[in-house]
Coordinates of C-alpha atoms (C1' of nucleotides) in Angstrom, one line a residue:
Chain A
X1 CA 55.8 -24.1 -14.0
X2 CA 53.7 -27.2 -13.9
X3 CA 50.6 -25.5 -15.2
X4 CA 51.5 -22.5 -17.4
X5 CA 49.3 -19.4 -17.4
X6 CA 47.2 -18.9 -20.5
X7 CA 45.6 -15.6 -21.2
X8 CA 43.2 -14.7 -24.0
X9 CA 44.8 -12.3 -26.4
X10 CA 42.3 -10.2 -28.2
X11 CA 44.8 -9.6 -31.0
X12 CA 45.0 -13.2 -32.0
X13 CA 41.6 -14.3 -30.6
X14 CA 43.2 -17.2 -28.9
X15 CA 44.4 -18.2 -25.5
X16 CA 48.1 -17.9 -25.4
X17 CA 50.7 -19.1 -23.0
X18 CA 52.0 -16.0 -21.1
X19 CA 55.7 -15.5 -21.7
X20 CA 57.0 -12.2 -20.6
X21 CA 59.4 -10.3 -22.8
X22 CA 62.0 -9.7 -20.1
X23 CA 61.5 -12.2 -17.3
X24 CA 61.4 -12.0 -14.3
X25 CA 59.8 -8.6 -15.1
X26 CA 56.3 -8.2 -16.4
X27 CA 54.8 -5.0 -17.6
X28 CA 51.0 -4.3 -17.4
X29 CA 49.2 -1.3 -18.6
X30 CA 45.5 -0.8 -18.0
X31 CA 43.3 2.1 -19.1
X32 CA 42.2 3.8 -15.9
X33 CA 39.3 6.2 -15.2
X34 CA 38.4 9.5 -16.6
X35 CA 38.0 11.4 -13.4
X36 CA 34.9 13.5 -13.9
X37 CA 32.4 11.4 -12.0
X38 CA 32.0 9.1 -9.1
X39 CA 33.3 5.5 -9.5
X40 CA 30.6 3.1 -10.4
X41 CA 30.1 -0.6 -10.8
X42 CA 31.5 -0.5 -14.3
X43 CA 34.8 0.9 -13.0
X44 CA 35.0 -1.9 -10.5
X45 CA 35.2 -4.7 -13.1
X46 CA 38.4 -3.8 -14.9
X47 CA 40.0 -2.6 -11.7
X48 CA 39.3 -6.0 -10.0
X49 CA 40.0 -8.1 -13.1
X50 CA 43.4 -6.6 -13.5
X51 CA 44.0 -6.4 -9.8
X52 CA 43.7 -10.2 -9.8
X53 CA 46.1 -10.4 -12.7
X54 CA 48.5 -8.1 -10.9
X55 CA 48.3 -10.2 -7.8
X56 CA 48.6 -13.5 -9.6
X57 CA 51.6 -12.5 -11.6
X58 CA 53.3 -11.4 -8.4
X59 CA 52.3 -14.7 -6.8
X60 CA 54.0 -16.5 -9.7
X61 CA 57.1 -14.6 -8.8
X62 CA 57.2 -12.0 -11.5
X63 CA 58.3 -8.5 -10.7
X64 CA 55.4 -6.6 -12.1
X65 CA 55.2 -3.0 -13.0
X66 CA 51.5 -2.1 -13.2
X67 CA 50.7 1.2 -14.8
X68 CA 47.2 2.5 -14.7
X69 CA 46.5 6.0 -16.0
X70 CA 44.3 8.8 -14.8
X71 CA 42.7 10.6 -17.6
X72 CA 42.4 14.1 -16.5
X73 CA 42.7 16.0 -19.7
X74 CA 39.2 15.1 -20.7
X75 CA 37.9 13.9 -23.9
X76 CA 36.3 15.9 -26.6
X77 CA 32.5 15.9 -26.6
X78 CA 30.6 15.6 -29.8
X79 CA 27.4 17.0 -28.6
X80 CA 26.0 20.5 -28.9
X81 CA 28.7 22.0 -26.7
X82 CA 31.0 21.7 -29.6
X83 CA 34.4 20.7 -28.5
X84 CA 33.9 21.4 -24.9
X85 CA 36.1 19.3 -22.7
X86 CA 34.2 16.9 -20.4
X87 CA 36.1 17.9 -17.4
X88 CA 35.8 21.6 -18.3
X89 CA 32.0 21.2 -18.7
X90 CA 31.6 19.7 -15.3
X91 CA 33.9 22.4 -13.9
X92 CA 31.8 25.2 -15.2
X93 CA 28.7 23.6 -13.8
X94 CA 30.1 23.3 -10.4
X95 CA 32.2 26.5 -10.6
X96 CA 35.4 24.8 -9.7
X97 CA 38.8 24.7 -11.2
X98 CA 39.2 21.8 -13.6
X99 CA 42.0 20.4 -11.6
X100 CA 39.9 20.6 -8.4
X101 CA 37.4 18.3 -10.0
X102 CA 40.2 16.0 -11.2
X103 CA 41.6 15.9 -7.7
X104 CA 38.3 15.3 -6.1
X105 CA 37.3 12.4 -8.3
X106 CA 40.7 10.9 -8.3
X107 CA 40.6 10.8 -4.5
X108 CA 37.1 9.3 -4.7
X109 CA 38.3 6.7 -7.1
X110 CA 41.1 5.7 -4.9
X111 CA 38.9 5.6 -1.8
X112 CA 36.4 3.2 -3.4
X113 CA 39.0 1.1 -5.1
X114 CA 40.7 0.6 -1.8
X115 CA 37.4 -0.5 -0.3
X116 CA 37.0 -3.2 -2.9
X117 CA 40.5 -4.5 -2.2
X118 CA 42.1 -3.2 -5.4
X119 CA 45.8 -2.7 -4.8
X120 CA 47.2 0.6 -6.0
X121 CA 49.2 0.2 -9.2
X122 CA 53.0 0.8 -9.4
X123 CA 52.6 4.0 -11.3
X124 CA 49.5 6.0 -11.9
X125 CA 50.4 8.6 -14.4
X126 CA 48.2 11.5 -15.4
X127 CA 47.6 12.6 -18.9
X128 CA 48.0 16.3 -17.9
X129 CA 51.4 15.5 -16.5
X130 CA 52.6 14.1 -19.8
X131 CA 51.8 16.9 -22.3
X132 CA 55.4 17.3 -23.3
X133 CA 55.8 13.6 -24.0
X134 CA 52.6 13.6 -26.0
X135 CA 53.8 16.5 -28.1
X136 CA 57.0 14.5 -28.7
X137 CA 55.1 11.6 -30.0
X138 CA 53.0 13.7 -32.3
X139 CA 56.3 15.1 -33.7
X140 CA 57.5 11.6 -34.3
X141 CA 54.3 10.6 -36.0
X142 CA 54.4 13.7 -38.2
X143 CA 58.0 13.1 -39.0
X144 CA 57.2 9.5 -40.1
X145 CA 54.5 10.9 -42.3
X146 CA 51.4 9.6 -40.6
X147 CA 49.8 12.8 -39.5
X148 CA 48.8 16.2 -40.9
X149 CA 47.9 19.6 -39.6
X150 CA 44.7 21.5 -40.3
X151 CA 44.0 24.8 -38.6
X152 CA 46.2 24.2 -35.5
X153 CA 44.9 20.6 -35.1
X154 CA 46.8 17.5 -35.9
X155 CA 45.1 14.4 -37.3
X156 CA 46.3 10.9 -37.7
X157 CA 46.3 9.8 -41.4
X158 CA 44.6 6.4 -41.1
X159 CA 44.5 5.6 -44.8
X160 CA 48.2 6.3 -45.2
X161 CA 49.0 4.3 -42.2
X162 CA 46.9 1.4 -43.5
X163 CA 48.8 1.2 -46.7
X164 CA 51.9 0.2 -44.8
X165 CA 50.4 -1.4 -41.7
X166 CA 47.1 -2.9 -40.7
X167 CA 44.6 -0.5 -39.2
X168 CA 41.8 -2.7 -37.7
X169 CA 43.8 -5.7 -36.8
X170 CA 42.8 -5.6 -33.1
X171 CA 39.1 -4.9 -33.5
X172 CA 38.6 -6.7 -36.8
X173 CA 37.4 -3.5 -38.5
X174 CA 37.7 -3.2 -42.2
X175 CA 38.7 0.3 -43.3
X176 CA 36.3 0.4 -46.2
X177 CA 33.4 -0.5 -43.9
X178 CA 34.4 2.1 -41.5
X179 CA 34.4 4.7 -44.2
X180 CA 30.9 3.8 -45.3
X181 CA 29.6 3.6 -41.8
X182 CA 31.0 6.5 -39.9
X183 CA 28.4 9.0 -39.1
X184 CA 28.8 12.7 -39.8
X185 CA 30.1 14.2 -36.7
X186 CA 31.1 17.6 -35.6
X187 CA 34.6 18.7 -36.8
X188 CA 34.7 16.0 -39.4
X189 CA 35.1 18.7 -42.0
X190 CA 38.8 19.3 -41.1
X191 CA 39.8 15.7 -41.5
X192 CA 40.8 14.1 -44.8
X193 CA 38.7 11.1 -43.9
X194 CA 36.0 10.5 -41.3
X195 CA 38.0 7.8 -39.6
X196 CA 41.1 9.9 -39.0
X197 CA 41.4 10.9 -35.4
X198 CA 42.9 13.8 -33.5
X199 CA 46.3 13.7 -32.0
X200 CA 46.1 17.4 -31.0
X201 CA 43.1 19.6 -31.0
X202 CA 43.2 23.4 -31.2
X203 CA 41.6 24.9 -28.2
X204 CA 38.6 27.1 -28.7
X205 CA 38.7 30.4 -26.9
X206 CA 36.4 29.1 -24.2
X207 CA 38.5 26.0 -23.6
X208 CA 40.2 26.3 -20.2
X209 CA 42.3 23.1 -20.3
X210 CA 44.9 24.1 -22.8
X211 CA 48.6 23.9 -23.4
X212 CA 50.9 25.7 -25.8
X213 CA 52.4 24.0 -28.8
X214 CA 54.0 24.9 -32.0
X215 CA 50.6 24.7 -33.6
X216 CA 49.1 27.1 -31.0
X217 CA 47.1 26.6 -27.9
X218 CA 45.5 23.2 -27.7
X219 CA 45.1 19.9 -26.0
X220 CA 46.0 16.3 -26.8
X221 CA 43.7 13.9 -28.6
X222 CA 42.0 11.2 -26.6
X223 CA 44.0 8.1 -27.6
X224 CA 47.4 9.6 -27.3
X225 CA 48.0 9.5 -23.5
X226 CA 47.9 5.7 -23.3
X227 CA 50.4 5.3 -26.1
X228 CA 52.7 7.8 -24.6
X229 CA 52.5 6.8 -21.0
X230 CA 52.8 3.1 -21.6
X231 CA 55.8 3.7 -23.8
X232 CA 57.4 5.9 -21.2
X233 CA 57.0 3.6 -18.2
X234 CA 57.0 0.1 -19.8
X235 CA 59.0 0.6 -23.0
X236 CA 58.3 0.6 -26.7
X237 CA 57.1 -3.0 -26.4
X238 CA 55.6 -4.4 -23.2
X239 CA 53.7 -7.5 -22.1
X240 CA 50.1 -6.8 -21.3
X241 CA 47.6 -4.1 -22.1
X242 CA 44.2 -4.3 -20.5
X243 CA 40.9 -2.4 -20.5
X244 CA 37.2 -2.7 -21.0
X245 CA 35.8 -4.1 -24.2
X246 CA 34.2 -0.9 -25.0
X247 CA 37.7 0.6 -25.5
X248 CA 38.7 -2.0 -28.1
X249 CA 37.5 0.3 -30.9
X250 CA 38.5 2.9 -31.5
X251 CA 40.7 3.6 -28.5
X252 CA 43.0 0.6 -28.5
X253 CA 43.1 0.4 -32.3
X254 CA 44.3 4.0 -32.4
X255 CA 46.8 3.3 -29.7
X256 CA 48.3 0.6 -31.8
X257 CA 48.4 2.8 -34.8
X258 CA 50.0 5.6 -32.9
X259 CA 52.7 3.5 -31.4
X260 CA 53.5 1.8 -34.6
X261 CA 53.5 5.1 -36.5
X262 CA 55.8 6.6 -34.0
X263 CA 58.1 3.8 -33.1
X264 CA 57.8 1.5 -36.1
X265 CA 56.8 -1.5 -34.1
X266 CA 54.0 -3.2 -32.2
X267 CA 53.8 -2.0 -28.6
X268 CA 51.8 -4.7 -26.9
X269 CA 52.2 -8.5 -26.8
X270 CA 49.0 -9.4 -25.1
X271 CA 45.8 -7.4 -25.3
X272 CA 43.2 -8.3 -22.6
X273 CA 39.6 -7.0 -22.5
X274 CA 37.1 -7.4 -19.7
X275 CA 33.4 -7.6 -20.6
X276 CA 30.7 -5.2 -19.5
X277 CA 28.4 -5.3 -16.5
X278 CA 24.8 -5.2 -17.6
X279 CA 21.7 -4.1 -15.8
X280 CA 18.6 -5.8 -17.0
X281 CA 20.6 -7.1 -19.9
X282 CA 21.7 -3.7 -21.0
X283 CA 25.2 -2.2 -20.6
X284 CA 25.6 -0.1 -17.6
X285 CA 27.0 3.2 -18.8
X286 CA 27.4 6.8 -18.1
X287 CA 25.7 7.8 -21.3
X288 CA 22.8 5.5 -20.7
X289 CA 22.2 6.9 -17.2
X290 CA 21.6 3.5 -15.7
X291 CA 24.8 3.2 -13.8
X292 CA 25.0 2.6 -10.1
X293 CA 27.9 4.2 -8.2
X294 CA 29.9 2.3 -5.7
X295 CA 28.8 4.6 -3.0
X296 CA 25.1 3.9 -3.8
X297 CA 25.9 0.2 -3.7
X298 CA 27.6 0.4 -0.3
X299 CA 24.8 2.5 1.2
X300 CA 21.9 1.0 -0.6
X301 CA 20.7 4.4 -1.7
X302 CA 19.5 3.8 -5.3
X303 CA 16.1 3.0 -6.6
X304 CA 17.2 -0.4 -8.0
X305 CA 18.8 -1.5 -4.7
X306 CA 16.9 -3.4 -2.1
X307 CA 19.6 -3.2 0.4
X308 CA 23.2 -2.1 0.9
X309 CA 26.0 -4.4 -0.2
X310 CA 29.4 -4.6 1.4
X311 CA 32.4 -3.7 -0.8
X312 CA 33.7 -7.2 -0.5
X313 CA 30.4 -8.6 -1.7
X314 CA 30.8 -6.6 -4.8
X315 CA 34.3 -7.9 -5.3
X316 CA 33.1 -11.5 -4.8
X317 CA 30.2 -10.9 -7.2
X318 CA 32.5 -9.8 -9.9
X319 CA 35.0 -12.6 -9.3
X320 CA 32.3 -15.2 -9.5
X321 CA 32.0 -14.6 -13.3
X322 CA 34.7 -14.9 -15.8
X323 CA 36.1 -11.5 -16.8
X324 CA 35.2 -12.0 -20.5
X325 CA 31.6 -12.7 -19.9
X326 CA 29.0 -10.0 -19.4
X327 CA 27.8 -10.0 -15.8
X328 CA 24.2 -9.1 -15.1
X329 CA 23.4 -7.1 -12.1
X330 CA 20.5 -7.9 -9.9
X331 CA 19.6 -7.8 -6.2
X332 CA 19.1 -11.5 -6.2
X333 CA 22.6 -12.2 -7.7
X334 CA 24.2 -9.7 -5.2
X335 CA 22.4 -11.3 -2.3
X336 CA 23.6 -14.7 -3.4
X337 CA 27.1 -13.3 -3.6
X338 CA 26.8 -11.9 -0.1
X339 CA 25.9 -15.3 1.3
X340 CA 28.5 -17.1 -0.8
X341 CA 31.2 -14.9 0.5
X342 CA 30.2 -15.5 4.1
X343 CA 30.4 -19.2 3.4
X344 CA 33.8 -18.9 1.8
X345 CA 35.1 -16.9 4.8
X346 CA 33.7 -19.6 7.1
X347 CA 35.6 -22.3 5.2
X348 CA 38.8 -20.4 5.6
X349 CA 38.3 -20.2 9.3
X350 CA 37.6 -23.9 9.6
X351 CA 41.2 -24.9 9.1
X352 CA 42.1 -23.8 12.6
X353 CA 39.7 -26.4 14.0
X354 CA 41.3 -29.3 12.2
X355 CA 43.4 -31.7 14.3
X356 CA 46.3 -33.2 12.3
X357 CA 46.7 -36.9 12.3
X358 CA 49.7 -39.1 11.4
X359 CA 48.7 -39.5 7.8
X360 CA 46.4 -38.0 5.2
X361 CA 43.5 -39.6 3.5
X362 CA 43.2 -36.7 1.2
X363 CA 45.3 -35.6 -1.8
X364 CA 46.5 -32.1 -1.3
X365 CA 48.6 -32.2 -4.4
X366 CA 45.5 -32.9 -6.5
X367 CA 43.7 -30.0 -5.0
X368 CA 46.7 -27.7 -5.6
X369 CA 46.7 -28.8 -9.2
X370 CA 43.0 -28.2 -9.7
X371 CA 43.3 -24.7 -8.3
X372 CA 46.1 -23.7 -10.6
X373 CA 44.4 -25.3 -13.6
X374 CA 41.5 -22.9 -13.0
X375 CA 43.3 -19.7 -12.5
X376 CA 45.8 -20.5 -15.3
X377 CA 42.9 -21.0 -17.7
X378 CA 42.7 -17.3 -18.7
X379 CA 42.2 -16.2 -15.1
X380 CA 39.0 -18.2 -14.6
X381 CA 38.2 -16.9 -11.1
X382 CA 34.7 -18.4 -11.4
X383 CA 36.1 -21.8 -11.8
X384 CA 38.7 -21.2 -9.1
X385 CA 36.0 -20.2 -6.6
X386 CA 34.0 -23.2 -7.6
X387 CA 37.0 -25.4 -6.9
X388 CA 37.5 -23.9 -3.5
X389 CA 33.9 -24.4 -2.6
X390 CA 34.1 -28.0 -3.7
X391 CA 36.9 -28.5 -1.3
X392 CA 34.9 -26.8 1.5
X393 CA 33.2 -30.1 2.0
X394 CA 36.5 -31.7 2.5
X395 CA 37.5 -29.2 5.1
X396 CA 34.3 -29.9 7.0
X397 CA 35.0 -33.6 6.9
X398 CA 38.4 -33.0 8.3
X399 CA 37.0 -30.9 11.1
X400 CA 34.5 -33.7 11.8
X401 CA 37.3 -36.2 11.6
X402 CA 35.7 -38.1 8.8
X403 CA 38.9 -37.7 6.9
X404 CA 42.4 -37.2 8.3
X405 CA 45.3 -35.1 7.3
X406 CA 48.9 -34.9 8.3
X407 CA 50.3 -31.8 9.9
X408 CA 52.4 -31.1 6.9
X409 CA 49.5 -31.5 4.5
X410 CA 47.3 -29.4 6.7
X411 CA 49.8 -26.6 6.5
X412 CA 50.0 -26.9 2.8
X413 CA 46.3 -27.1 2.3
X414 CA 45.5 -24.2 4.5
X415 CA 48.3 -22.1 3.0
X416 CA 47.0 -22.9 -0.5
X417 CA 43.4 -21.9 0.2
X418 CA 44.4 -18.9 2.1
X419 CA 46.8 -17.8 -0.5
X420 CA 44.2 -18.0 -3.3
X421 CA 41.4 -16.5 -1.3
X422 CA 43.2 -13.6 0.3
X423 CA 46.3 -12.9 -1.8
X424 CA 45.2 -13.8 -5.3
X425 CA 41.5 -13.2 -5.3
X426 CA 42.1 -10.4 -2.7
X427 CA 39.0 -11.3 -0.8
X428 CA 38.4 -10.4 2.9
X429 CA 35.7 -10.6 5.5
X430 CA 32.9 -8.3 4.5
X431 CA 32.9 -5.7 7.2
X432 CA 29.3 -5.3 8.3
X433 CA 28.0 -2.5 6.1
X434 CA 27.1 -0.1 8.9
X435 CA 30.1 0.7 11.0
X436 CA 29.4 -0.1 14.5
X437 CA 30.8 2.2 17.1
X438 CA 32.9 0.8 20.0
X439 CA 30.2 1.9 22.4
X440 CA 27.5 -0.1 20.6
X441 CA 29.7 -3.1 20.5
X442 CA 30.3 -3.0 24.3
X443 CA 26.6 -2.5 24.9
X444 CA 25.5 -5.3 22.7
X445 CA 28.0 -7.8 24.0
X446 CA 27.1 -6.9 27.5
X447 CA 23.5 -7.7 26.7
X448 CA 24.4 -10.9 25.0
X449 CA 26.5 -12.0 27.9
X450 CA 23.5 -11.5 30.1
X451 CA 21.6 -13.6 27.7
X452 CA 24.1 -16.4 28.0
X453 CA 23.6 -16.2 31.8
X454 CA 19.9 -16.3 31.4
X455 CA 20.2 -19.3 29.2
X456 CA 22.2 -21.1 31.8
X457 CA 19.4 -20.5 34.2
X458 CA 17.1 -21.8 31.6
X459 CA 15.3 -18.5 31.7
X460 CA 14.3 -18.7 28.0
X461 CA 11.8 -16.0 28.3
X462 CA 14.5 -13.5 29.2
X463 CA 16.7 -15.0 26.4
X464 CA 14.1 -14.4 23.8
X465 CA 13.2 -11.0 25.1
X466 CA 16.8 -9.8 24.6
X467 CA 17.1 -11.4 21.2
X468 CA 13.8 -10.0 20.0
X469 CA 14.4 -6.5 21.3
X470 CA 17.8 -6.5 19.6
X471 CA 16.3 -7.8 16.4
X472 CA 13.8 -4.9 16.5
X473 CA 16.7 -2.5 16.8
X474 CA 18.3 -4.1 13.7
X475 CA 20.8 -6.4 15.5
X476 CA 20.9 -10.0 14.4
X477 CA 21.9 -12.5 17.0
X478 CA 23.2 -16.0 16.2
X479 CA 24.1 -18.6 18.7
X480 CA 27.2 -20.6 18.1
X481 CA 28.8 -23.5 20.0
X482 CA 31.3 -21.1 21.5
X483 CA 28.7 -18.5 22.5
X484 CA 27.2 -16.0 20.2
X485 CA 27.7 -13.8 17.1
X486 CA 25.9 -10.7 16.1
X487 CA 25.7 -8.4 13.2
X488 CA 23.9 -5.3 12.1
X489 CA 21.2 -5.8 9.6
Chain B
rG1 C1' 22.7 -0.2 -42.0
rG2 C1' 27.9 -2.6 -41.2
rU3 C1' 31.0 -5.7 -38.0
rC4 C1' 31.1 -8.9 -33.9
rU5 C1' 29.4 -11.7 -29.6
rC6 C1' 26.0 -14.3 -26.7
rU7 C1' 21.4 -17.7 -25.6
rU8 C1' 22.9 -23.1 -19.7
rG9 C1' 18.2 -25.6 -14.2
rG10 C1' 13.7 -20.9 -10.0
rC11 C1' 18.1 -17.0 -10.1
rC12 C1' 23.5 -16.0 -10.8
rG13 C1' 27.1 -18.3 -13.3
rA14 C1' 31.5 -22.3 -15.1
rG15 C1' 32.0 -25.4 -19.3
rC16 C1' 35.8 -25.6 -25.4
rG17 C1' 33.3 -33.7 -28.0
rG18 C1' 32.4 -38.7 -23.6
rC19 C1' 33.4 -37.7 -16.6
rU20 C1' 27.9 -33.0 -16.9
rA21 C1' 31.3 -27.1 -11.9
rG22 C1' 30.0 -24.0 -8.1
rG23 C1' 27.0 -20.3 -5.4
rC24 C1' 22.0 -18.6 -4.1
rA25 C1' 17.0 -20.2 -3.6
rC26 C1' 14.0 -24.5 -2.5
rC27 C1' 13.1 -29.4 -0.1
rG28 C1' 14.7 -33.2 3.5
rG29 C1' 17.9 -34.3 7.8
rU30 C1' 21.6 -33.3 12.0
rC31 C1' 22.4 -29.8 15.7
rU32 C1' 19.8 -26.4 19.1
rG33 C1' 15.3 -24.7 24.9
rC34 C1' 13.1 -22.4 20.3
rA35 C1' 14.8 -19.6 16.2
rA36 C1' 18.8 -18.3 13.2
rA37 C1' 23.5 -19.9 11.8
rA38 C1' 26.4 -24.0 10.7
rC39 C1' 26.9 -28.9 8.7
rC40 C1' 25.1 -33.4 5.7
rG41 C1' 21.9 -34.9 1.7
rG42 C1' 18.4 -34.0 -2.5
rC43 C1' 17.3 -30.9 -6.8
rU44 C1' 20.4 -32.8 -13.5
rA45 C1' 19.6 -27.7 -17.3
rC46 C1' 21.8 -26.5 -21.8
rU47 C1' 16.7 -21.2 -27.4
rC48 C1' 14.8 -24.0 -31.8
rC49 C1' 15.6 -26.9 -36.5
rG50 C1' 18.9 -29.8 -39.4
rG51 C1' 23.9 -32.0 -40.0
rU52 C1' 28.9 -34.3 -38.6
rU53 C1' 30.1 -38.2 -34.9
rC54 C1' 29.9 -44.6 -31.8
rG55 C1' 28.8 -40.2 -28.7
rA56 C1' 27.3 -32.8 -28.8
rA57 C1' 25.6 -27.9 -24.0
rU58 C1' 30.3 -28.3 -26.5
rC59 C1' 31.8 -28.9 -33.8
rC60 C1' 29.2 -27.3 -38.8
rG61 C1' 24.7 -25.0 -41.3
rG62 C1' 20.1 -22.4 -40.7
rA63 C1' 16.1 -19.9 -37.7
rA64 C1' 14.6 -17.0 -33.6
rG65 C1' 15.8 -13.8 -29.5
rA66 C1' 19.3 -10.7 -26.8
rG67 C1' 23.6 -7.7 -26.5
rA68 C1' 28.2 -4.9 -27.9
rC69 C1' 31.0 -1.8 -31.1
rC70 C1' 30.7 1.7 -35.3
rU71 C1' 30.2 8.3 -30.8
rC72 C1' 32.6 9.9 -24.7
rC73 C1' 32.3 5.3 -21.9
rA74 C1' 35.3 0.4 -17.7

RNA sequence: GGUCUCUUGGCCGAGCGGCUAGGCACCGGUCUGCAAAACCGGCUACUCCGGUUCGAAUCCGGAAGAGACCUCCA
């Protein structure tokens, strides 16, 4: 590889050359959604970030197994409902079976991820489908002496673990600080230390989501599923583990501890974390109540939204920032992304208008190199997009015959841009937000054809009348050299 | 309170010691019956104060502001 791929490893805080453990295979595990609510903008970021990684690794020729879990067991809540499962709580409110909720939101998640061009992972395991494996791992951890039982619950003994290994290596936490700074929370009493975490929780009588175990009825702790399912499908050690930065601590720290405690070795070679999406500078989060669902984004029905945005606009918006930077939401930024994407799509189409010449005055090799340098620099999609835009001028010059290109170079150039835009970045034409029915299409095009005729007769009054009336109805007309284009506003 | 991160032009956002991305907006121009679109061109920023250096948005120290994690979260 002429330009090797570098990715930022949270574990070492450095950009590292990506070298898979077992080439040509590459293993990727990403923390997926907890399916108890509609997918929102915050879900889109990791999904898209790691989708690009998935696509790019495949582009590089790796045989990638991408595992992204569905958390359907639910996490323990620490509020007044003492120990009530999130999914269970929602279920009670809506009077549905917990699994019904899980199914519904899983489907919703898939539906919206499909819309923003996120490819389905190779395996999408559910926590509820891996209870046996989770119990097995708990056994291993107990056997190795890093967990203890209290009243039918099993806790991970962080202090004991830390004597032998390093708890806090990923997040940079110091155990002593943690001890001094952990707040008093519900159920702390059972644990030896406040920073110990549950591997298995005894189910209260009201708890519906429960499974039998040798310690009685209960449910798995909230970090366990990822350790278990990544091990099961990718092996005790695998290449890349990704997720949101908010999962860094405690979730991923605990995952490391669990895997090491059970298997005696590090599980992950490269840890990758995407940054948050902010709204007015503040994190968009479920608990903050300031999140915007993807459905709201696509329909424009949210008090912060000035208009609807196409799914591809959202993808482009996210890709225009580097994944490790926070990305601030605003209508202005989204509108800019909308136009930028249109322009990018336009550039891709321009290739077909280029007439090849006998020789090239442009350096396609150099362009290729620039593109790879961008993406290989820790998946810098922002820089990659910028590079493509820079070359858009060149494309237009070629169309205008101000530069020339050989047939061979043209093929390479077009393939290069198209590969990056469509295959790697996974972008596509933003389908006009409102779905136009076939009948509408026929009617509008009939009218516009009439308008073309009127124009030929130089009956501009009729021309303008048609255009104005359509505009009033929300249909935007644009004249092109070939004829016309229209879109729903 | 502890730990960590960030601060770039009107807005969004790259940047990792010299070449100062890119998008949107804006202003010119070309094109067009007009408009829109498209295309071409213009627009040189880096929170503040010190320091290192021939040279700093980029490195070091300090100040101010913002944010994240420490609790479910993508």
